[in-house]
PDB file of N, CA and C in Angstrom:
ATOM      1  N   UNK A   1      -7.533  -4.936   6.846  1.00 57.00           N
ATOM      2  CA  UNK A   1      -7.100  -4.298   8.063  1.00 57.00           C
ATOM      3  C   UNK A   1      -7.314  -2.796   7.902  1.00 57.00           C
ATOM      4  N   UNK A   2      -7.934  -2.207   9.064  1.00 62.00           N
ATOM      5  CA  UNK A   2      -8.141  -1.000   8.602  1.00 62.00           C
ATOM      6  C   UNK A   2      -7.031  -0.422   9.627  1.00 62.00           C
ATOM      7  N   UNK A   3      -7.623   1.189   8.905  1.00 57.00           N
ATOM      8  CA  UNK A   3      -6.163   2.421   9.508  1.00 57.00           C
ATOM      9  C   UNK A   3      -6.450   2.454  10.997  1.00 57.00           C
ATOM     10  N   UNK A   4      -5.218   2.970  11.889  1.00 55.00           N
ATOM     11  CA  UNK A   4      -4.906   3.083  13.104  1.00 55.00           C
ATOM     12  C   UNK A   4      -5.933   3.741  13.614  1.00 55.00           C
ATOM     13  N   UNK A   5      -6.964   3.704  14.595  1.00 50.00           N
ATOM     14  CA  UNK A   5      -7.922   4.321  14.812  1.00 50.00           C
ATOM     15  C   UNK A   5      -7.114   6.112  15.102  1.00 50.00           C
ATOM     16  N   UNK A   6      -5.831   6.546  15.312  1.00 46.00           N
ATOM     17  CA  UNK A   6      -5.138   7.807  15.687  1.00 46.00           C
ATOM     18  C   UNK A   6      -5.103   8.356  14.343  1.00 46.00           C
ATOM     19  N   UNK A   7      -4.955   7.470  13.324  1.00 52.00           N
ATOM     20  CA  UNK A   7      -4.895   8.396  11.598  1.00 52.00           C
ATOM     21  C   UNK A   7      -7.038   8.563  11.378  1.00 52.00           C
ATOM     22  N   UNK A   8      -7.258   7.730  11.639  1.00 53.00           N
ATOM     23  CA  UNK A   8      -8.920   8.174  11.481  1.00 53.00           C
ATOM     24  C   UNK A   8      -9.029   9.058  12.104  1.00 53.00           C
ATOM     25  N   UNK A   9      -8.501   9.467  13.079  1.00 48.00           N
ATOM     26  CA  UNK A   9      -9.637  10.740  13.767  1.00 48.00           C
ATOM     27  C   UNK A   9      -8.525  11.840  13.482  1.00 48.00           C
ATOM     28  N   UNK A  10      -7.573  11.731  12.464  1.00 63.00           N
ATOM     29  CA  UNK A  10      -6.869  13.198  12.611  1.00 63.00           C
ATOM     30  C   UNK A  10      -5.711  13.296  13.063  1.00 63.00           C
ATOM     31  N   UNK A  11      -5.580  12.715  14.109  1.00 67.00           N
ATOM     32  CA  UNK A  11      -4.125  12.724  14.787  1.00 67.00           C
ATOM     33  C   UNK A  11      -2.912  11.906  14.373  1.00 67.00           C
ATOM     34  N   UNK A  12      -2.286  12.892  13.473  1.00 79.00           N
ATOM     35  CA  UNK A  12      -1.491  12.397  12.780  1.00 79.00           C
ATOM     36  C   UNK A  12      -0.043  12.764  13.309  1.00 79.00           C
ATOM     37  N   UNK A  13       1.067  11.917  13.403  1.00 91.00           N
ATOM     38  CA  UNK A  13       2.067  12.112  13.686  1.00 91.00           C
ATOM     39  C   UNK A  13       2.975  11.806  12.062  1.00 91.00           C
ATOM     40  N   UNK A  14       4.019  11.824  12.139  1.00 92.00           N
ATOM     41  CA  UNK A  14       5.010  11.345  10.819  1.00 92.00           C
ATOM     42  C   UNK A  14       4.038  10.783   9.664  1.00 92.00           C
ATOM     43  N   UNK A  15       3.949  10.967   8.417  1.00 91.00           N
ATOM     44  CA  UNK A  15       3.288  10.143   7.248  1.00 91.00           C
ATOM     45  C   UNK A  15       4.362   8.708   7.417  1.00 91.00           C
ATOM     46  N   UNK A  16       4.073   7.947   6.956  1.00 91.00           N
ATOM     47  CA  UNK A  16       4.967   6.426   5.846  1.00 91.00           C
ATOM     48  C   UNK A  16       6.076   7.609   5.472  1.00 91.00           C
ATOM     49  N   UNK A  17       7.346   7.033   5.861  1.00 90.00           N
ATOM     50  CA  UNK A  17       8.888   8.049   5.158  1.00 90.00           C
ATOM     51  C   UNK A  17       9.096   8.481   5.979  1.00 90.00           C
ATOM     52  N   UNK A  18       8.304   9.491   6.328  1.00 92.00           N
ATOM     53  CA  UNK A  18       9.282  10.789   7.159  1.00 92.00           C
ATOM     54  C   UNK A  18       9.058  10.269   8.745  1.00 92.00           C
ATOM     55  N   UNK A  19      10.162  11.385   9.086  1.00 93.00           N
ATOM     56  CA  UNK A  19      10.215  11.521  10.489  1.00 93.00           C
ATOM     57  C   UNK A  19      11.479  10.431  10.728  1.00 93.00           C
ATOM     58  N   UNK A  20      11.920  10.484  12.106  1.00 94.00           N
ATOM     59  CA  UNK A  20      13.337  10.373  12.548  1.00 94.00           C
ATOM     60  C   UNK A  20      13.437   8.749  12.534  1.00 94.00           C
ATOM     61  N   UNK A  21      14.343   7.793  11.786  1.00 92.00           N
ATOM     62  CA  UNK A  21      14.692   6.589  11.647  1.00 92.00           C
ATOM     63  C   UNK A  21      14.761   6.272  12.995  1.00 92.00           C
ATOM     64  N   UNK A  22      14.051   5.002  13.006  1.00 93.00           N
ATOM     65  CA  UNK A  22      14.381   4.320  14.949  1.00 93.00           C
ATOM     66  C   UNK A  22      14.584   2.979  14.561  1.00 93.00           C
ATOM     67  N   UNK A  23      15.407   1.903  15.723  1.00 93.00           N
ATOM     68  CA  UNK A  23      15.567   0.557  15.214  1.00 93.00           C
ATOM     69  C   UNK A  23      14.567  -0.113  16.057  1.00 93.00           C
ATOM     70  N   UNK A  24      14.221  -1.128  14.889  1.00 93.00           N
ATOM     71  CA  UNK A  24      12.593  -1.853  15.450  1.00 93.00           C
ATOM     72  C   UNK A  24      13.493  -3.205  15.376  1.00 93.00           C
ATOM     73  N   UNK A  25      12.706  -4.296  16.418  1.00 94.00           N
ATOM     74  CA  UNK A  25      13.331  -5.827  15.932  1.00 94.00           C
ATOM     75  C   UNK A  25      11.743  -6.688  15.390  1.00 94.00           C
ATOM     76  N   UNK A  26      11.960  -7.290  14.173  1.00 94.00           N
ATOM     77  CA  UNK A  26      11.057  -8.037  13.365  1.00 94.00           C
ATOM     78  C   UNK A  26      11.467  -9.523  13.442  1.00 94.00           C
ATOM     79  N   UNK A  27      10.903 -10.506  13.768  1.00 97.00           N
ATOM     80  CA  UNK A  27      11.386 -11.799  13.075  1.00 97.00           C
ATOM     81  C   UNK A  27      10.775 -12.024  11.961  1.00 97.00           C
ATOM     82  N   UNK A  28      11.838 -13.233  11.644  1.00 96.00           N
ATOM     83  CA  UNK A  28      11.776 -13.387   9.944  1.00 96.00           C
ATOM     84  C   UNK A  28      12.339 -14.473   9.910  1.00 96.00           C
ATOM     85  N   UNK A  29      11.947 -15.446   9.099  1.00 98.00           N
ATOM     86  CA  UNK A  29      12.348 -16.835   9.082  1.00 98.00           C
ATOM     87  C   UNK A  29      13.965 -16.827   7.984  1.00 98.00           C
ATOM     88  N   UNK A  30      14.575 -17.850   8.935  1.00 97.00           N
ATOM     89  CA  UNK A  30      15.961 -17.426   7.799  1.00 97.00           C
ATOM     90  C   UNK A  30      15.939 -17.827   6.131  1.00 97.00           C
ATOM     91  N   UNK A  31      15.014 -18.278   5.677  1.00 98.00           N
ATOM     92  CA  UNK A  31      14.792 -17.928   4.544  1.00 98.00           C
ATOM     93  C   UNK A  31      14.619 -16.813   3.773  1.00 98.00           C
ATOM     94  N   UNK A  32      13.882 -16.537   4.365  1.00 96.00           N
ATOM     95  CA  UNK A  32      13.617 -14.999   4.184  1.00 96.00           C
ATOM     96  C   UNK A  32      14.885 -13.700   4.369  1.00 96.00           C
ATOM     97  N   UNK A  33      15.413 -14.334   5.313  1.00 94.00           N
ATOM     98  CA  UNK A  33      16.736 -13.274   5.705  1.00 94.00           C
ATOM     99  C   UNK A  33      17.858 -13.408   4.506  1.00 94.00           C
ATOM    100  N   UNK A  34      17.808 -14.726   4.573  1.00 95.00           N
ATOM    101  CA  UNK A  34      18.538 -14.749   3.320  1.00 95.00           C
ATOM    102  C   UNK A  34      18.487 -14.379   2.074  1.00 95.00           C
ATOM    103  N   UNK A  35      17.106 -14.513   1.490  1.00 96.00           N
ATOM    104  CA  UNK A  35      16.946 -13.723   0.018  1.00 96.00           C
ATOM    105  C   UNK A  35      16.997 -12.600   0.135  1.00 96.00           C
ATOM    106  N   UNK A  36      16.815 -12.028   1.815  1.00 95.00           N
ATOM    107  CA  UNK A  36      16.566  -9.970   1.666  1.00 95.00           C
ATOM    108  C   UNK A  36      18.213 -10.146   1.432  1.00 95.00           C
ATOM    109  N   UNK A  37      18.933 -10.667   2.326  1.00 94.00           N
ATOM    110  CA  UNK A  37      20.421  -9.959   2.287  1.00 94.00           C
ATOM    111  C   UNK A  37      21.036 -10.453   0.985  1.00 94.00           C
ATOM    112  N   UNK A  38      20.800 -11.614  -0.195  1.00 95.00           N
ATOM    113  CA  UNK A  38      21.029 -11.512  -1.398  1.00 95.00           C
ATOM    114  C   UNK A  38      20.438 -10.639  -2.500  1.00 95.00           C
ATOM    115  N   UNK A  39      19.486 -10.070  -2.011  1.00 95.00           N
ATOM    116  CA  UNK A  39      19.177  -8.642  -3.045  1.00 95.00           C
ATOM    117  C   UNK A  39      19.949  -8.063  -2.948  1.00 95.00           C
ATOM    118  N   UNK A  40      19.913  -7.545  -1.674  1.00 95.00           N
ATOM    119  CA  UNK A  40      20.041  -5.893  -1.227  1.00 95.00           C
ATOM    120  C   UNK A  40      21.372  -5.524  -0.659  1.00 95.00           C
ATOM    121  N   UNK A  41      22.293  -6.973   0.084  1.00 90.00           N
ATOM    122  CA  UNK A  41      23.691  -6.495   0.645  1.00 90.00           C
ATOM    123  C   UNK A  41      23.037  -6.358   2.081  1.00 90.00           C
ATOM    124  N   UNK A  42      24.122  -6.871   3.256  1.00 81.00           N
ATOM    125  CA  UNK A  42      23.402  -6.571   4.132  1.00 81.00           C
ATOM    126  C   UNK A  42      22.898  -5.160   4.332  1.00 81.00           C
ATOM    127  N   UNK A  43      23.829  -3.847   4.250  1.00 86.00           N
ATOM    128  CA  UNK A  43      22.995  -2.467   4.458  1.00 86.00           C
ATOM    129  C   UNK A  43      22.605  -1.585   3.487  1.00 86.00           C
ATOM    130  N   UNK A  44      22.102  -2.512   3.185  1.00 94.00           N
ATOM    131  CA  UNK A  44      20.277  -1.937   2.073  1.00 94.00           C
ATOM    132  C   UNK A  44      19.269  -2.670   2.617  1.00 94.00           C
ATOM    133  N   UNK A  45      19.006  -3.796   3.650  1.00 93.00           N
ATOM    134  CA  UNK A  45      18.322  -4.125   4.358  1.00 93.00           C
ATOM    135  C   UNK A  45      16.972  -3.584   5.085  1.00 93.00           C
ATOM    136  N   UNK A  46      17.489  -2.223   5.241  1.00 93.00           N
ATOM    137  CA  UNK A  46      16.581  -1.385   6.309  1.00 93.00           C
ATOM    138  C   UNK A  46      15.477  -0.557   5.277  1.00 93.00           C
ATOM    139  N   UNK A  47      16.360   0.164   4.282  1.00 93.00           N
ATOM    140  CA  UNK A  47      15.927   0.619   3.305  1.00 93.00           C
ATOM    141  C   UNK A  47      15.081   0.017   1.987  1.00 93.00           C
ATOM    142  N   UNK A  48      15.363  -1.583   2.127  1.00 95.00           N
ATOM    143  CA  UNK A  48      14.339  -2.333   1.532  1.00 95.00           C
ATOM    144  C   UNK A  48      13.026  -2.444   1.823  1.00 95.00           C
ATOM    145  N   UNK A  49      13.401  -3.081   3.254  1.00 95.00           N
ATOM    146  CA  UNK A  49      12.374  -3.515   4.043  1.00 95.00           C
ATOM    147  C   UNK A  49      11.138  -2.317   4.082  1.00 95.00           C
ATOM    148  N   UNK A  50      11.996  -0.888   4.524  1.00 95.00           N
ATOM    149  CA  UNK A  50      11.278   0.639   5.032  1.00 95.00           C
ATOM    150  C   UNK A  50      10.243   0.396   3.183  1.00 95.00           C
ATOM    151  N   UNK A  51      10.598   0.139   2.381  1.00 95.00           N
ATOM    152  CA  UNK A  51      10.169   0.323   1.215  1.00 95.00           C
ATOM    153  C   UNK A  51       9.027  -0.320   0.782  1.00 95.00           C
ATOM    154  N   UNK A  52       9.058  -1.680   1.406  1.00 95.00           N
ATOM    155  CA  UNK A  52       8.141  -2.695   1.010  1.00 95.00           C
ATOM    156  C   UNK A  52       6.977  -2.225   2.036  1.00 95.00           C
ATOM    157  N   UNK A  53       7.336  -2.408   3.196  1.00 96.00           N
ATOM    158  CA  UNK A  53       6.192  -1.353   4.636  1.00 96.00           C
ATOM    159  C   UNK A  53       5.370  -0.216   3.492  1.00 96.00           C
ATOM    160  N   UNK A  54       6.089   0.897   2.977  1.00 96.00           N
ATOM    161  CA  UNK A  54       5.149   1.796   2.466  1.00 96.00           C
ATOM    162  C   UNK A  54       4.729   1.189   1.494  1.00 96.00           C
ATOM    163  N   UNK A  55       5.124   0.622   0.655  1.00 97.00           N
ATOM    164  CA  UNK A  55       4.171   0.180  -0.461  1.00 97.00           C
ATOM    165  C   UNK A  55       2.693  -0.785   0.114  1.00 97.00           C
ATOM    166  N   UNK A  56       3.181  -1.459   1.210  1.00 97.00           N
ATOM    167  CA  UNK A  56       1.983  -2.372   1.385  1.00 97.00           C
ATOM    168  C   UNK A  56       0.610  -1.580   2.198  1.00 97.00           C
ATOM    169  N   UNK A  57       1.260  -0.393   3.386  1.00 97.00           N
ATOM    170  CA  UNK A  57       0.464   0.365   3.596  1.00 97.00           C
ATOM    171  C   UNK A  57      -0.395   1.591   2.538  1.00 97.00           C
ATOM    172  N   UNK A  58       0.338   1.356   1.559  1.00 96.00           N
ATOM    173  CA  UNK A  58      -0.412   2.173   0.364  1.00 96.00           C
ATOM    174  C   UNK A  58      -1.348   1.133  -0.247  1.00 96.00           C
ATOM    175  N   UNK A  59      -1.263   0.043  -0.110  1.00 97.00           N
ATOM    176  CA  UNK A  59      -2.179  -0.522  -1.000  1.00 97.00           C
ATOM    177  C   UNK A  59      -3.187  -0.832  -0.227  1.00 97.00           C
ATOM    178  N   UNK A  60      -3.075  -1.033   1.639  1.00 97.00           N
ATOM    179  CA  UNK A  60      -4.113  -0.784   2.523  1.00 97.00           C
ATOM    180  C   UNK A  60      -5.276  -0.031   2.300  1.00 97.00           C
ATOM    181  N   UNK A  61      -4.162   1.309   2.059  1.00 96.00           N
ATOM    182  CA  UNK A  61      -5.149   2.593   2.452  1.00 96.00           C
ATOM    183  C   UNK A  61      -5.904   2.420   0.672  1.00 96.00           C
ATOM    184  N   UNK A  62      -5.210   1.998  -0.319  1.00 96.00           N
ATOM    185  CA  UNK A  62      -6.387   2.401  -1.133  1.00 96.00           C
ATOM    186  C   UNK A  62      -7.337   1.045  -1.102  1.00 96.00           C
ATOM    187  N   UNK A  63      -7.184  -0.241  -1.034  1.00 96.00           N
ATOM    188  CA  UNK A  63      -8.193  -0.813  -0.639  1.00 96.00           C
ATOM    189  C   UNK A  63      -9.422  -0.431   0.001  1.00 96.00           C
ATOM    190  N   UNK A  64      -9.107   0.107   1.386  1.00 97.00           N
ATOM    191  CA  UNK A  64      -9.824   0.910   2.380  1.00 97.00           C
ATOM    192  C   UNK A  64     -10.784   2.035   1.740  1.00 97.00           C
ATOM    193  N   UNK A  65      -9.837   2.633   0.646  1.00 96.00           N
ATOM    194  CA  UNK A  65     -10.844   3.398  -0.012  1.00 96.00           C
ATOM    195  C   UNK A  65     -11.976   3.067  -0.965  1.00 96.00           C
ATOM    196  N   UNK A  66     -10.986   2.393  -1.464  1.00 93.00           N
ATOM    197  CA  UNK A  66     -12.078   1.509  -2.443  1.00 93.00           C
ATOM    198  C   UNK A  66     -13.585   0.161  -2.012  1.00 93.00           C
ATOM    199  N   UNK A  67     -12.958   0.167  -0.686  1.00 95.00           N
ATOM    200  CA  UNK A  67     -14.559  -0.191   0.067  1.00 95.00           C
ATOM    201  C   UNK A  67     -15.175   0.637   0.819  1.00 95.00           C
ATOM    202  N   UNK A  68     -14.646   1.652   0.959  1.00 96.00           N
ATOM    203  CA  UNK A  68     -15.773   3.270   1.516  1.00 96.00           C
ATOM    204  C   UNK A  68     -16.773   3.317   0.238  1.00 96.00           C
ATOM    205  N   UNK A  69     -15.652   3.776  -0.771  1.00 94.00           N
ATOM    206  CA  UNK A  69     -16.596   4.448  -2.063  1.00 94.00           C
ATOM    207  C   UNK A  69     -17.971   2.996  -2.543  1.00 94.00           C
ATOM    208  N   UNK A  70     -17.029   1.766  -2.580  1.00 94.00           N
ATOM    209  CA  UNK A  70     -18.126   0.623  -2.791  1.00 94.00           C
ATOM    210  C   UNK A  70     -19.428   0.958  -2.043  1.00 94.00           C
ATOM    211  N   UNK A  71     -19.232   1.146  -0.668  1.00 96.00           N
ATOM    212  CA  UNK A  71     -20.603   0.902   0.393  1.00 96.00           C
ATOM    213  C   UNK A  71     -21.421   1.857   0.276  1.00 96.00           C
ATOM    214  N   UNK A  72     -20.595   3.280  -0.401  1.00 96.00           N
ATOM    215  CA  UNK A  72     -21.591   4.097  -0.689  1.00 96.00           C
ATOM    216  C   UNK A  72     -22.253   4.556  -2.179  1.00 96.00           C
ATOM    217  N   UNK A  73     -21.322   3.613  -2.964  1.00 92.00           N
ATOM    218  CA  UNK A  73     -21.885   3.823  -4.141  1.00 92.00           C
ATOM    219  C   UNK A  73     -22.338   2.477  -4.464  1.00 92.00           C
ATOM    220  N   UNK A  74     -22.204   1.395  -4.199  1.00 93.00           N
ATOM    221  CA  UNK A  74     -21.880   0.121  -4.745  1.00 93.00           C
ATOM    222  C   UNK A  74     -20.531   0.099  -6.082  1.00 93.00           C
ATOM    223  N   UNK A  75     -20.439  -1.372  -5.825  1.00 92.00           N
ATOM    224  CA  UNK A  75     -19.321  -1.825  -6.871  1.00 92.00           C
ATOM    225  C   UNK A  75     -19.496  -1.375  -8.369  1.00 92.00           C
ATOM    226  N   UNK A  76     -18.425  -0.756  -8.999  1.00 89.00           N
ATOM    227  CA  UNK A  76     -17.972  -0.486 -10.348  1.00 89.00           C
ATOM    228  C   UNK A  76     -18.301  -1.741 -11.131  1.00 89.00           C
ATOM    229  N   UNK A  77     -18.920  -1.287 -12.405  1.00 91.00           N
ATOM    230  CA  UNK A  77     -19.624  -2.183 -12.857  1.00 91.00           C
ATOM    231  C   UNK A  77     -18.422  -2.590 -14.441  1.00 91.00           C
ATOM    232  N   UNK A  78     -18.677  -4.077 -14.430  1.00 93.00           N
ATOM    233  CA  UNK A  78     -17.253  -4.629 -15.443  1.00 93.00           C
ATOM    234  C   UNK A  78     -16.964  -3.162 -16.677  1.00 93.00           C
ATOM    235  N   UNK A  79     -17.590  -3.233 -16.957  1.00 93.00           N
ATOM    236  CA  UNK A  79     -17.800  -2.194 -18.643  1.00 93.00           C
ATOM    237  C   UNK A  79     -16.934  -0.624 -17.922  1.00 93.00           C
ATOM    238  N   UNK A  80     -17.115  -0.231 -16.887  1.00 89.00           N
ATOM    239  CA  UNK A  80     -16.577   0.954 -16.671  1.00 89.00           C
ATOM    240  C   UNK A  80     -14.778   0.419 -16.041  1.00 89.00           C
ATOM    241  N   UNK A  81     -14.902  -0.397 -15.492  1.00 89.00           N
ATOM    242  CA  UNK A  81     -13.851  -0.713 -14.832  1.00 89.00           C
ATOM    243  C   UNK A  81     -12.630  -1.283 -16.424  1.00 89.00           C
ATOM    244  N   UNK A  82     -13.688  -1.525 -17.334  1.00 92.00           N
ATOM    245  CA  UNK A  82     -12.469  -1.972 -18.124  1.00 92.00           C
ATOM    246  C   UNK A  82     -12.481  -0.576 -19.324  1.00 92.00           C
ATOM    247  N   UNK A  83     -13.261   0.260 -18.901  1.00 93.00           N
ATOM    248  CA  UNK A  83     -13.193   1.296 -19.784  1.00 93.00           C
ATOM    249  C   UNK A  83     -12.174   2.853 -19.125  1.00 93.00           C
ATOM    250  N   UNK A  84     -11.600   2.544 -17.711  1.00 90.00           N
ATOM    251  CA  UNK A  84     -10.834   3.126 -17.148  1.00 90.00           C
ATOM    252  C   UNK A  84      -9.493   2.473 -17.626  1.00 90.00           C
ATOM    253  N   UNK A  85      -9.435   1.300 -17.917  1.00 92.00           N
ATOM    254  CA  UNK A  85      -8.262   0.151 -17.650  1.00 92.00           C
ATOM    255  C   UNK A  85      -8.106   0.588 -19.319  1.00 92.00           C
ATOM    256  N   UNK A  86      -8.449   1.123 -19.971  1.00 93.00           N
ATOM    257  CA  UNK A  86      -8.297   1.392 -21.875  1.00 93.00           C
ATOM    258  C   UNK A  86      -7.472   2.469 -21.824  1.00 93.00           C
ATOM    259  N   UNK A  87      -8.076   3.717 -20.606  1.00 93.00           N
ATOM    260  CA  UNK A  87      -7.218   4.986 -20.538  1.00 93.00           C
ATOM    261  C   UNK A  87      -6.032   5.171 -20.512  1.00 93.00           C
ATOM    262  N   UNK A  88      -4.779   4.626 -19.736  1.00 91.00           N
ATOM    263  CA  UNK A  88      -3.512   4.452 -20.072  1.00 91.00           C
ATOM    264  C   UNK A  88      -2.849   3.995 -20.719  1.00 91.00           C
ATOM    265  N   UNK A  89      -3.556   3.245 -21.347  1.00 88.00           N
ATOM    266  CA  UNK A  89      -3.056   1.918 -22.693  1.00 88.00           C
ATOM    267  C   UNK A  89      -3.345   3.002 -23.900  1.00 88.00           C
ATOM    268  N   UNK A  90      -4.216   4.153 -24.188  1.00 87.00           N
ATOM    269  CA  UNK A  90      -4.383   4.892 -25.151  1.00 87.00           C
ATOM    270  C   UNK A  90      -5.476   4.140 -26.372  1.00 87.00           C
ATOM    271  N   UNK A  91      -6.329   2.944 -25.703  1.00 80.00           N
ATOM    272  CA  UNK A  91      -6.964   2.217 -26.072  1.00 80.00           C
ATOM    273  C   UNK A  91      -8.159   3.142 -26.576  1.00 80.00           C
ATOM    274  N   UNK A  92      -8.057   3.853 -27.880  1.00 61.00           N
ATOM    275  CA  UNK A  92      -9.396   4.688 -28.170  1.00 61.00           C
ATOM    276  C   UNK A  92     -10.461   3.771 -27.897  1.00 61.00           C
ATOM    277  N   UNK A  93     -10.813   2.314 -28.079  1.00 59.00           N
ATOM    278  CA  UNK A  93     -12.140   1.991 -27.889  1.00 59.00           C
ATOM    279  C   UNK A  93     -12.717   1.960 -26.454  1.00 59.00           C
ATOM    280  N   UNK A  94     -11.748   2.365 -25.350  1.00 48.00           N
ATOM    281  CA  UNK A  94     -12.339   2.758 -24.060  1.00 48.00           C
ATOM    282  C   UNK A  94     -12.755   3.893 -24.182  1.00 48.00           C
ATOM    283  N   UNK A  95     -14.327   4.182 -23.647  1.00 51.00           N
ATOM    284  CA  UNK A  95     -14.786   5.502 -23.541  1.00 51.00           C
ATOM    285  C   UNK A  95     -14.359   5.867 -21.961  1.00 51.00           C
ATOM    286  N   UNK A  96     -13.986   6.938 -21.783  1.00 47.00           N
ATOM    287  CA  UNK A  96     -13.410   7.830 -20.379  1.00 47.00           C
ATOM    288  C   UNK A  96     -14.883   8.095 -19.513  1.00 47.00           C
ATOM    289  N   UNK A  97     -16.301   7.752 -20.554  1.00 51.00           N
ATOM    290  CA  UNK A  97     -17.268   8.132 -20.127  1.00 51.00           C
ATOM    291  C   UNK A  97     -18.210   7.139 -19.929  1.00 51.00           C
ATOM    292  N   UNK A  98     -17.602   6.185 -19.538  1.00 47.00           N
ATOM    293  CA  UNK A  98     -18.296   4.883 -19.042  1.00 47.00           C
ATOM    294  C   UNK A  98     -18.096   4.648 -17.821  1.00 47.00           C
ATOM    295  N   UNK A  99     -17.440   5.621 -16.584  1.00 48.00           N
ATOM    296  CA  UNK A  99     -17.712   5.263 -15.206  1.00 48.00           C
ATOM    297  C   UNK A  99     -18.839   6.312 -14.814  1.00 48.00           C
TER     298      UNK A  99
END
């Protein structure tokens, strides 16, 4: 799914977070209602939910990125992708200079 055609061209209102809390109505199967309100209590509900929304729109937008850069570079090739994946692990046998 791509971004709102209003964030592509610029016109940006509030990021994900900010800007003034409003009440939205969602359905949700009562299964579901039920495990949110056994996490969280019913009022941590909003603040869960608001939480899971940004995380999933973050993983949108970098998807999204990561098939821009694909189409114009093509796909990351195994050897670099697992030689990035060495860098945080402190894995000296990843070279930093294999993408």
């Amino acid at each position: 799914m791509r971004s709102h055609p209003a964030v592509r061209r610029g016109n940006r209102g509030p990021a994900p977070g900010e800007g003034p809390v409003r009440p939205v109505s969602v359905s949700l199967h009562e299964g579901t209602i039920a495990a949110l309100k056994a996490r969280t209590g019913k009022r941590g509900m909003s603040a869960y939910v608001e939480a899971l929304i940004q995380r999933q729109l973050e993983r949108d937008r970098l998807r999204e990125l990561i098939e821009d850069a694909e189409a114009e570079h093509g796909p990351a090739g195994q050897a670099a992708v697992e030689a990035k994946r060495a860098i945080p692990r402190g894995d000296a046998g990843g070279s930093a200079n294999a993408a």
